[in-house]
Short mmCIF file of C-alpha atoms in Angstrom, two decimals:
data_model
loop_
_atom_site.label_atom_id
_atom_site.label_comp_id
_atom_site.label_asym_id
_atom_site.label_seq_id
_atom_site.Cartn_x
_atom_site.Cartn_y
_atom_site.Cartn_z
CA UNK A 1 -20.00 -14.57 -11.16
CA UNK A 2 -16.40 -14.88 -9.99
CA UNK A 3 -14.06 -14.45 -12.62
CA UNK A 4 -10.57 -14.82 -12.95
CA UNK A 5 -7.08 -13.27 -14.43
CA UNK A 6 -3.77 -14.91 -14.60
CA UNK A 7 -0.87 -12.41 -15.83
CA UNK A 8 3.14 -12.99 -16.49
CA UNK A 9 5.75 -13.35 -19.03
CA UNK A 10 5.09 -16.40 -21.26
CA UNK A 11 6.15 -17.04 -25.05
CA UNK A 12 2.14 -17.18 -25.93
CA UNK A 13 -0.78 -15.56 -24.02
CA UNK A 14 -4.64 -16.26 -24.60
CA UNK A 15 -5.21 -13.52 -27.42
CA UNK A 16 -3.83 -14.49 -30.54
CA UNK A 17 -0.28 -13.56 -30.97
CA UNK A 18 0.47 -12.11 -27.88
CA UNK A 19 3.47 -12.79 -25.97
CA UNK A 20 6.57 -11.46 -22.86
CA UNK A 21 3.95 -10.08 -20.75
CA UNK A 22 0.21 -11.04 -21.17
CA UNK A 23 -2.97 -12.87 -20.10
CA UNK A 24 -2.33 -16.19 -19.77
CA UNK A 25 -5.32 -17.58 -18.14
CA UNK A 26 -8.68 -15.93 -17.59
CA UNK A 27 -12.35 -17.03 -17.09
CA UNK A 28 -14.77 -17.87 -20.10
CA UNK A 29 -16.50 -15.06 -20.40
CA UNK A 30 -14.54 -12.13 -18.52
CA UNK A 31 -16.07 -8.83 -20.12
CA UNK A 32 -12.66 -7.42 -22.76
CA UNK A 33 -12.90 -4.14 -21.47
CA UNK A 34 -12.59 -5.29 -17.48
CA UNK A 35 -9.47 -7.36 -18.45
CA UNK A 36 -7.88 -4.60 -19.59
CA UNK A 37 -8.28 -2.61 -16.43
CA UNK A 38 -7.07 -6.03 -14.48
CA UNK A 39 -4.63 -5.77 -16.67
CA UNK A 40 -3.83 -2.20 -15.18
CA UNK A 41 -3.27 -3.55 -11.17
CA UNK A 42 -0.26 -6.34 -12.01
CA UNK A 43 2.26 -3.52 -11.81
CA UNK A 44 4.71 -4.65 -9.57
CA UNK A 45 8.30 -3.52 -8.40
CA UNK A 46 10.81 -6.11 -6.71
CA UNK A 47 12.37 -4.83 -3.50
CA UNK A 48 15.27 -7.26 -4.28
CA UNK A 49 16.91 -7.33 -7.84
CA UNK A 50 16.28 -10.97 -9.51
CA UNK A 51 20.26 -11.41 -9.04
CA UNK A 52 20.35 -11.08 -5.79
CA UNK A 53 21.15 -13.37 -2.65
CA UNK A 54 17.40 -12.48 -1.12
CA UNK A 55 15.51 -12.51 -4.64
CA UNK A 56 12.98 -15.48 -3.16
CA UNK A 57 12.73 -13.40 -0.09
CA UNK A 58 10.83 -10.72 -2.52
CA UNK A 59 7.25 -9.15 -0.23
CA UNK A 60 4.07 -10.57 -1.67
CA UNK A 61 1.38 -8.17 -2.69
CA UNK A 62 -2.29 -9.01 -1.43
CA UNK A 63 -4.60 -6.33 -1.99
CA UNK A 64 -8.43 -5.76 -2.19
CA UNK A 65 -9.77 -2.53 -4.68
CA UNK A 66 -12.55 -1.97 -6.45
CA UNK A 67 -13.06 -1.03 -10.55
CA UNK A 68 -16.66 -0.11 -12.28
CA UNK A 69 -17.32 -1.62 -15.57
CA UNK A 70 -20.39 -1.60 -17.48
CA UNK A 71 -22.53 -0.04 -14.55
CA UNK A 72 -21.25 -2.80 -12.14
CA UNK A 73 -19.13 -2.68 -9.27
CA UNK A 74 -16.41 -5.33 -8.82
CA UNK A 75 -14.22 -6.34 -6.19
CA UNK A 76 -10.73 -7.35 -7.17
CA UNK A 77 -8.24 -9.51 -5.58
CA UNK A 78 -4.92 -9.51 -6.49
CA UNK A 79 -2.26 -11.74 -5.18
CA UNK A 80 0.98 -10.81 -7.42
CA UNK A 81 4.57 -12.19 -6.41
CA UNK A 82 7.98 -12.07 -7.89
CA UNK A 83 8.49 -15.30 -9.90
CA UNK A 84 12.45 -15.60 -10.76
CA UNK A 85 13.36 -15.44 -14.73
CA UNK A 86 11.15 -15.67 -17.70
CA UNK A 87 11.54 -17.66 -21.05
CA UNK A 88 13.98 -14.72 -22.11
CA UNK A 89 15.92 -14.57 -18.79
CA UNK A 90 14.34 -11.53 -17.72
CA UNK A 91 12.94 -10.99 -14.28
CA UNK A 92 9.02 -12.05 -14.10
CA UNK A 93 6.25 -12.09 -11.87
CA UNK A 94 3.08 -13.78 -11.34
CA UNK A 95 -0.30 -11.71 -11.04
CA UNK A 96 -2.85 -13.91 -9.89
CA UNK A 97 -6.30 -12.03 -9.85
CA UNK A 98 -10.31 -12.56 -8.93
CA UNK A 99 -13.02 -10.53 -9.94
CA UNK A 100 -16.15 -10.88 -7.64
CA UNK A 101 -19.52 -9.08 -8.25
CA UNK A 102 -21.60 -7.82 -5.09
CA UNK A 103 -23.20 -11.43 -4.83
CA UNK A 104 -20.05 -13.24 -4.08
CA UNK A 105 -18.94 -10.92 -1.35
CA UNK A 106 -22.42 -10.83 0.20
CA UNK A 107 -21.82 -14.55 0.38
CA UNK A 108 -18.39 -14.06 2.15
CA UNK A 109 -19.28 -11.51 4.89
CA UNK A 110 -15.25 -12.24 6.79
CA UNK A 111 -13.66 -9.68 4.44
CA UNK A 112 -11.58 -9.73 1.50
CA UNK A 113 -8.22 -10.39 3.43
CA UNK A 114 -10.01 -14.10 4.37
CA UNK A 115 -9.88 -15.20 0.83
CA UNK A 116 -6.20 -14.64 0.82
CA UNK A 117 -5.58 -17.34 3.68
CA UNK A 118 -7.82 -19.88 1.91
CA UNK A 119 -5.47 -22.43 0.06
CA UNK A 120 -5.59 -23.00 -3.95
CA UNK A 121 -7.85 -19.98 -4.58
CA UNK A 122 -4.78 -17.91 -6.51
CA UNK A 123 -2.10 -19.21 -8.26
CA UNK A 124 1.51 -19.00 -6.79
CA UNK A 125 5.13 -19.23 -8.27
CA UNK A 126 5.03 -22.96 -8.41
CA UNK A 127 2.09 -22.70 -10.91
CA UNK A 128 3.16 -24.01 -14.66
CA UNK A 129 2.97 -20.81 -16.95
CA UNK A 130 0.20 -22.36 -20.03
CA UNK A 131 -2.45 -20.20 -21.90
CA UNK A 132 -5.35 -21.36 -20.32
CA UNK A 133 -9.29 -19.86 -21.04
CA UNK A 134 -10.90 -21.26 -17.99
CA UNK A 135 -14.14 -22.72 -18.65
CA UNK A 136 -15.17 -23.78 -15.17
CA UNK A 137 -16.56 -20.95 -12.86
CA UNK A 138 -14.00 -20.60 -10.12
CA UNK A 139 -15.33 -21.68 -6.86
CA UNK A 140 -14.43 -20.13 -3.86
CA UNK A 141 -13.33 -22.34 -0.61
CA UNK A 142 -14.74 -22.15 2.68
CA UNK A 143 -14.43 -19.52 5.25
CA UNK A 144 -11.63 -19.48 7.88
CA UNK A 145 -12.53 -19.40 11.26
CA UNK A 146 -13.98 -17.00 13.20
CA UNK A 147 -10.96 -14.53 14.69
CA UNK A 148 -10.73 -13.98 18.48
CA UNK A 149 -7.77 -12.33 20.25
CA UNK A 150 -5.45 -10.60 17.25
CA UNK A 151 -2.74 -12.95 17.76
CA UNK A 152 -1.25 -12.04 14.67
CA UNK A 153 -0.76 -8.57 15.59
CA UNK A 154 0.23 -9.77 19.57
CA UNK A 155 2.98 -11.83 18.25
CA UNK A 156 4.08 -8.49 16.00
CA UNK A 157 3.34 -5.51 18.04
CA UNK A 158 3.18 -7.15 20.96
CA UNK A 159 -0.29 -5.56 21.80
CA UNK A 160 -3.20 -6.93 20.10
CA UNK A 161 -4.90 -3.60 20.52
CA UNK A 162 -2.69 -2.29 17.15
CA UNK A 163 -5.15 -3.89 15.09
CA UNK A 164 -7.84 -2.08 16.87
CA UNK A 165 -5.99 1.29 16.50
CA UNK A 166 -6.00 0.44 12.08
CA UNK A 167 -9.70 -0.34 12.52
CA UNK A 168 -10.69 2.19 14.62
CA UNK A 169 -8.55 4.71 12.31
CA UNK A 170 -10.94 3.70 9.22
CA UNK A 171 -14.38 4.15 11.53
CA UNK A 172 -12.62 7.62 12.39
CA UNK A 173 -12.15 8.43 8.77
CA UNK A 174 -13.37 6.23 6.20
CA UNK A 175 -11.39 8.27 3.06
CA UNK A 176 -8.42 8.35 5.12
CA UNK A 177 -4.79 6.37 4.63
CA UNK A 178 -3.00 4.05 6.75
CA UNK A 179 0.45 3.30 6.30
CA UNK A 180 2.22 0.13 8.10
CA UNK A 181 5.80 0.11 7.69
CA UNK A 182 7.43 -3.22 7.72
CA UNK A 183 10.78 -4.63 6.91
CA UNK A 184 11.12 -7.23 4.05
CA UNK A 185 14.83 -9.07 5.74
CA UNK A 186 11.82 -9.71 8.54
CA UNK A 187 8.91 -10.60 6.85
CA UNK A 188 5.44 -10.54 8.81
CA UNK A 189 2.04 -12.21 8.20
CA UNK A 190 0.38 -8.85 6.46
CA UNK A 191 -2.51 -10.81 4.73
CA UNK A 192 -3.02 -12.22 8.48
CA UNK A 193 -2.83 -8.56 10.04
CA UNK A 194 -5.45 -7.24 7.89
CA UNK A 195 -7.78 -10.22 8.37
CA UNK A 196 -7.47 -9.66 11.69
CA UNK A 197 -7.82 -5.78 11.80
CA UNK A 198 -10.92 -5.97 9.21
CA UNK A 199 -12.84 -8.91 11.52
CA UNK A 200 -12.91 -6.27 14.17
CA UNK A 201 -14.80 -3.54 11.82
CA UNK A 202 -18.80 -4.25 11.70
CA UNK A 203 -19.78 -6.58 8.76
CA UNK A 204 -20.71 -4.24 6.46
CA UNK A 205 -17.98 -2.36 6.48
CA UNK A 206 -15.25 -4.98 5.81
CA UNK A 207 -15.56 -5.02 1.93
CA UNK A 208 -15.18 -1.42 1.87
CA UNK A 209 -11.71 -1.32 3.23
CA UNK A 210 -8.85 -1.42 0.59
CA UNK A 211 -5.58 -2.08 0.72
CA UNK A 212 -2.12 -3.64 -0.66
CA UNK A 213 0.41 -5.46 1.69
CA UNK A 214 3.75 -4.36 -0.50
CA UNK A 215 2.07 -0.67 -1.85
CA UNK A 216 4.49 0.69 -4.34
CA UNK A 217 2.30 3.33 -6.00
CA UNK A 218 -1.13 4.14 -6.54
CA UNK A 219 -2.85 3.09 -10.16
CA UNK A 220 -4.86 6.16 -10.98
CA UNK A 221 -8.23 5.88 -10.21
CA UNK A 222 -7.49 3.21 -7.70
CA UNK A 223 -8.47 3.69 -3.85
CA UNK A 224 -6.32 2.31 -1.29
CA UNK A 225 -6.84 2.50 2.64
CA UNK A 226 -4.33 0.42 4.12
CA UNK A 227 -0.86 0.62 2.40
CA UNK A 228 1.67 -1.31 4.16
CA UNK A 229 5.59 -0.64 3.07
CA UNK A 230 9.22 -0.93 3.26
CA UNK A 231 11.04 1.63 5.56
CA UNK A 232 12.79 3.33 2.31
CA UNK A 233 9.97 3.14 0.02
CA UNK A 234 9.11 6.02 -1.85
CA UNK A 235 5.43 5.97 -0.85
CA UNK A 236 6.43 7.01 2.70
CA UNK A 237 7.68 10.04 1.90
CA UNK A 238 3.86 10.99 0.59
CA UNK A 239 3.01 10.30 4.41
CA UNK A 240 5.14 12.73 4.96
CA UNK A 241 3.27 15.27 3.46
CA UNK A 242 0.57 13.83 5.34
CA UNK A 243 -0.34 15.26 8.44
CA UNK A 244 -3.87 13.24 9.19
CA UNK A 245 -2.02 9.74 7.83
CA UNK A 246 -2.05 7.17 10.24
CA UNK A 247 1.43 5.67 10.55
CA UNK A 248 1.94 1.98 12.28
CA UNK A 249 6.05 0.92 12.89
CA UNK A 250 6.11 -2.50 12.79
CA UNK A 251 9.79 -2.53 12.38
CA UNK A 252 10.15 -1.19 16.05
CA UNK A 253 8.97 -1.64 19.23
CA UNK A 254 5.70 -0.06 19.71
CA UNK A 255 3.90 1.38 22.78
CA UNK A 256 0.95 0.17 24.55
CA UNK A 257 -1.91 0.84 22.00
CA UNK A 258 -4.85 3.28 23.09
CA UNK A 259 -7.98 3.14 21.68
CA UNK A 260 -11.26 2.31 22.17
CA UNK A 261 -13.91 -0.74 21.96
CA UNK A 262 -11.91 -2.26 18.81
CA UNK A 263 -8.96 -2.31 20.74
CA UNK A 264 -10.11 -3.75 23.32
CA UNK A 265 -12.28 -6.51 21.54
CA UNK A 266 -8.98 -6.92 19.51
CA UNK A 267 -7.11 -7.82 23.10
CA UNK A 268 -9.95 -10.24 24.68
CA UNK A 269 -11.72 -11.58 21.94
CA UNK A 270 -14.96 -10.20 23.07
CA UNK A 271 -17.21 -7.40 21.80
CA UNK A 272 -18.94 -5.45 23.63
CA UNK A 273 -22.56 -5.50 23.60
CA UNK A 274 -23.13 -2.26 21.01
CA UNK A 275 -20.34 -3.99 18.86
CA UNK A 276 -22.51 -7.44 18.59
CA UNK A 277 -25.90 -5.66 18.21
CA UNK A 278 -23.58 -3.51 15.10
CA UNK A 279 -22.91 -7.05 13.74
CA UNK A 280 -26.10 -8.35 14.01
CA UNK A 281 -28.31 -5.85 13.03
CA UNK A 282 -25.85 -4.95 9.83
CA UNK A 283 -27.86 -8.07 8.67
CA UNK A 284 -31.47 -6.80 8.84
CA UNK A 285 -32.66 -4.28 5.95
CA UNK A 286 -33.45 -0.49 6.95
CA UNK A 287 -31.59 -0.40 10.18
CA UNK A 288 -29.05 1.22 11.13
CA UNK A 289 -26.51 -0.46 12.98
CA UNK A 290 -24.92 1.48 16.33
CA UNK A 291 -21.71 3.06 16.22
CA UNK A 292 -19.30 1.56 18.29
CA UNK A 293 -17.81 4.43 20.78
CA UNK A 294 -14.51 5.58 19.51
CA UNK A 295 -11.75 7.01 22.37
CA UNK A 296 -9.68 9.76 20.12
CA UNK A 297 -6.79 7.56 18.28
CA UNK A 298 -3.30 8.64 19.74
CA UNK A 299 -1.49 11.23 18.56
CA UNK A 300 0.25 10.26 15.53
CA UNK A 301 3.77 9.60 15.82
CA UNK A 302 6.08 11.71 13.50
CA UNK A 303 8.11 10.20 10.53
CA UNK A 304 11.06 10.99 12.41
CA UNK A 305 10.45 7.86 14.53
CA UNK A 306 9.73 5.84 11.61
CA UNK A 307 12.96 4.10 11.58
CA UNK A 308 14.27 3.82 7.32
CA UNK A 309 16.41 0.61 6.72
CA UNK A 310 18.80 0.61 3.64
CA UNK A 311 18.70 -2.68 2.13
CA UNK A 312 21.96 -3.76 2.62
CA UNK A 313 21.85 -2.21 6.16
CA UNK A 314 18.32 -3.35 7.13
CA UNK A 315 18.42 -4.83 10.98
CA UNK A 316 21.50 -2.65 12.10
CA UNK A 317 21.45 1.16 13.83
CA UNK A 318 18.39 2.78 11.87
CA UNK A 319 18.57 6.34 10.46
CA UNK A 320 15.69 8.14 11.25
CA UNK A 321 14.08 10.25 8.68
CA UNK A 322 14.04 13.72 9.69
CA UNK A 323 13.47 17.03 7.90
CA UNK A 324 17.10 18.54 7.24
CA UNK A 325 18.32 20.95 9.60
CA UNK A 326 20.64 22.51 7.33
CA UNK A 327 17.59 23.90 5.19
CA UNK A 328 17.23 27.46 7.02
CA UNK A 329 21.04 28.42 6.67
CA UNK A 330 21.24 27.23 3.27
CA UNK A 331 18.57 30.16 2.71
CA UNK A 332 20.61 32.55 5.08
CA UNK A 333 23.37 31.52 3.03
CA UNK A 334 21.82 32.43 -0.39
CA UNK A 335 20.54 35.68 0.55
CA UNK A 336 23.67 36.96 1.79
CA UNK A 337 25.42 35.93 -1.73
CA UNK A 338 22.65 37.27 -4.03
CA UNK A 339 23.69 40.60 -2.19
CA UNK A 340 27.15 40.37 -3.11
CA UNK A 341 26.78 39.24 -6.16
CA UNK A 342 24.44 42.54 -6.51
CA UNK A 343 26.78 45.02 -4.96
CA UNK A 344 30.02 43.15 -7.37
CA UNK A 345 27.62 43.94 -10.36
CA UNK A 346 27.57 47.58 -9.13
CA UNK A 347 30.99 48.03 -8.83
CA UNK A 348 31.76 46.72 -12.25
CA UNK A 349 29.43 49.08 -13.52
CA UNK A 350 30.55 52.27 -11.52
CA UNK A 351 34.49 51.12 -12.54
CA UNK A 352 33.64 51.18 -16.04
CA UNK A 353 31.47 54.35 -16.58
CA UNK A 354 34.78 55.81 -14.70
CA UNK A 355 36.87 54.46 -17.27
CA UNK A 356 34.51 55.30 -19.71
CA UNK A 357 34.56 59.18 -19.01
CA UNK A 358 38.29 59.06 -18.53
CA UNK A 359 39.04 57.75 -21.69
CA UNK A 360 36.41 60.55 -23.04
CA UNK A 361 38.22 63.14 -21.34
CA UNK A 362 41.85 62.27 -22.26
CA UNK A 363 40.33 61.97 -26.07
CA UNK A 364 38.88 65.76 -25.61
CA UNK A 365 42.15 67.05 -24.32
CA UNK A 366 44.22 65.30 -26.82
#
């Protein structure tokens, strides 16, 4: 069963009493103790203050994770969103979620990004806030069409092949991070990236793939994959410190993309024939599917070319980030003071034991 979870600031949630933020709609039936750890994803962090000029302009989150309740394993979809002032005047936001057990996503096999694109499923900023239990099992819409050439990621990148390169990264290393950096005065299609990226990946392993188009921070115990954000975002700097993290610019112009089948298939639309039997035979129980051949991803570029915006100076010269040069003197520079500051110490000591014995001596002879 499909189940789902509406949270934001209203005067009066569903549970009695409760008001600012709550749960204001939810599915008949939605187990208490997986609410609460729904309840646990709707964090979410404006890029732009509510007062400001680009407020509306505010990045979207879409992500896919997964939470264990009760011995069951459930996919959630979140689609939270900045949503101006609440009753109080205080900046809100809308967290529109889904809950789908392993039947529902068996029945969707185009990956968790396609039920973003699908109109009506979540509610948006135009929704009116009510307390609502939801006695209707929510129905989920048809699938989109099949995806061909990436044109998403052409009209982006440039290269189709990019979304190859993120799929190919998760075949390479399927506990491994991604990080897409993007700037939010130039929004880009990110639920239509990852759509695109995850159609490439054989069907069973599109539901495995999480990931959050405006990533923030990580809610403990929470996996993510893919982890797109803003050139000065605080997450970045944990890439940093990440040597094996794949890191995709989308704020600058990026090279041809090298790969391997996925990019390819990403560029003409086409798989290749051990990419369709991988497809095909993911469908039949007790075989294995082939592994698509995998070219060694390009070497990763480093943070320093991953160009960091400002907000007020986003879409002007970049500063790259860089580790400070300065670092090595400054430790030059402290060693040589903790030495004078130990040979000062000295002298003060030697001056005074001369006084000291002066003073004795002058005492004696008088």
């Amino acid at each position: 069963m499909a189940y789902e979870f509406v949270y934001t600031s209203s005067p009066a949630g569903v549970r009695p009493g409760s008001s600012g933020f709550c749960v204001v709609a939810c599915t008949q039936g939605l187990p208490a103790a997986l609410s609460s750890q729904m309840e646990k994803l709707c964090a979410y962090k404006p890029y732009f203050p509510e007062y400001a000029e680009q407020a509306s302009e505010n990045p979207v989150s879409h992500a896919h994770c997964t939470l264990v309740n009760g011995g069951k394993t459930y996919h959630i979809l979140s689609r939270i969103c900045h949503n101006g002032r609440d009753y109080t005047g205080r900046s809100n936001k809308l967290a529109s979620l889904v809950a789908l057990e392993r039947a529902e996503i068996q029945e969707h096999p185009d990956g968790p990004a396609s039920l973003f694109l699908r109109p009506g499923l979540f509610r948006e900023a135009d929704w009116e806030i009510r307390p609502e239990v939801l006695s209707e099992p929510l129905k989920l819409a048809s699938a989109p069409a099949p995806v061909g050439v990436a044109t998403a990621w052409q009209t982006v990148t440039g290269d189709a092949g990019w979304a190859g390169v993120l799929a190919e990264s998760f075949l390479a290393d399927p506990k491994g991070v991604a990080y897409l950096v993007f700037d939010p005065l130039r929004p880009v299609p990110t639920a239509e990236l990852v759509h695109e990226a995850l159609s490439l990946l054989p069907v069973e392993r599109r539901w495995q793939v999480t990931f959050n188009t405006y990533f923030t921070a990580l809610t403990a115990g929470v996996k993510c994959h893919w982890r797109f954000c803003p050139p000065d975002s605080d997450a970045l700097r944990e890439a940093r410190r990440r040597p094996e993290a794949v890191v995709i610019d989308l704020t600058a112009p990026l090279p041809e993309a090298q790969g391997g089948e996925l990019v390819d298939f990403a560029r003409s639309g086409e798989r290749s024939e051990v990419a369709k039997q991988s497809v095909t035979m993911a469908t039949v129980p007790g075989k294995e599917p082939p592994k698509p051949k995998l070219k060694p991803l390009p070497p990763r570029r480093p943070m320093a070319g991953v160009a960091r915006r400002g907000r007020q100076s986003a879409g002007n010269a970049t500063d790259e980030i860089r580790e400070q040069p300065w670092a090595g003197k400054d430790k030059a520079t402290s060693r040589n003071r903790a030495k004078w500051i130990t040979l000062a110490i000295a002298a003060g000591v030697a001056i005074a034991l001369v006084a000291t014995l002066t003073a004795w001596c002058w005492l004696r002879g008088g």
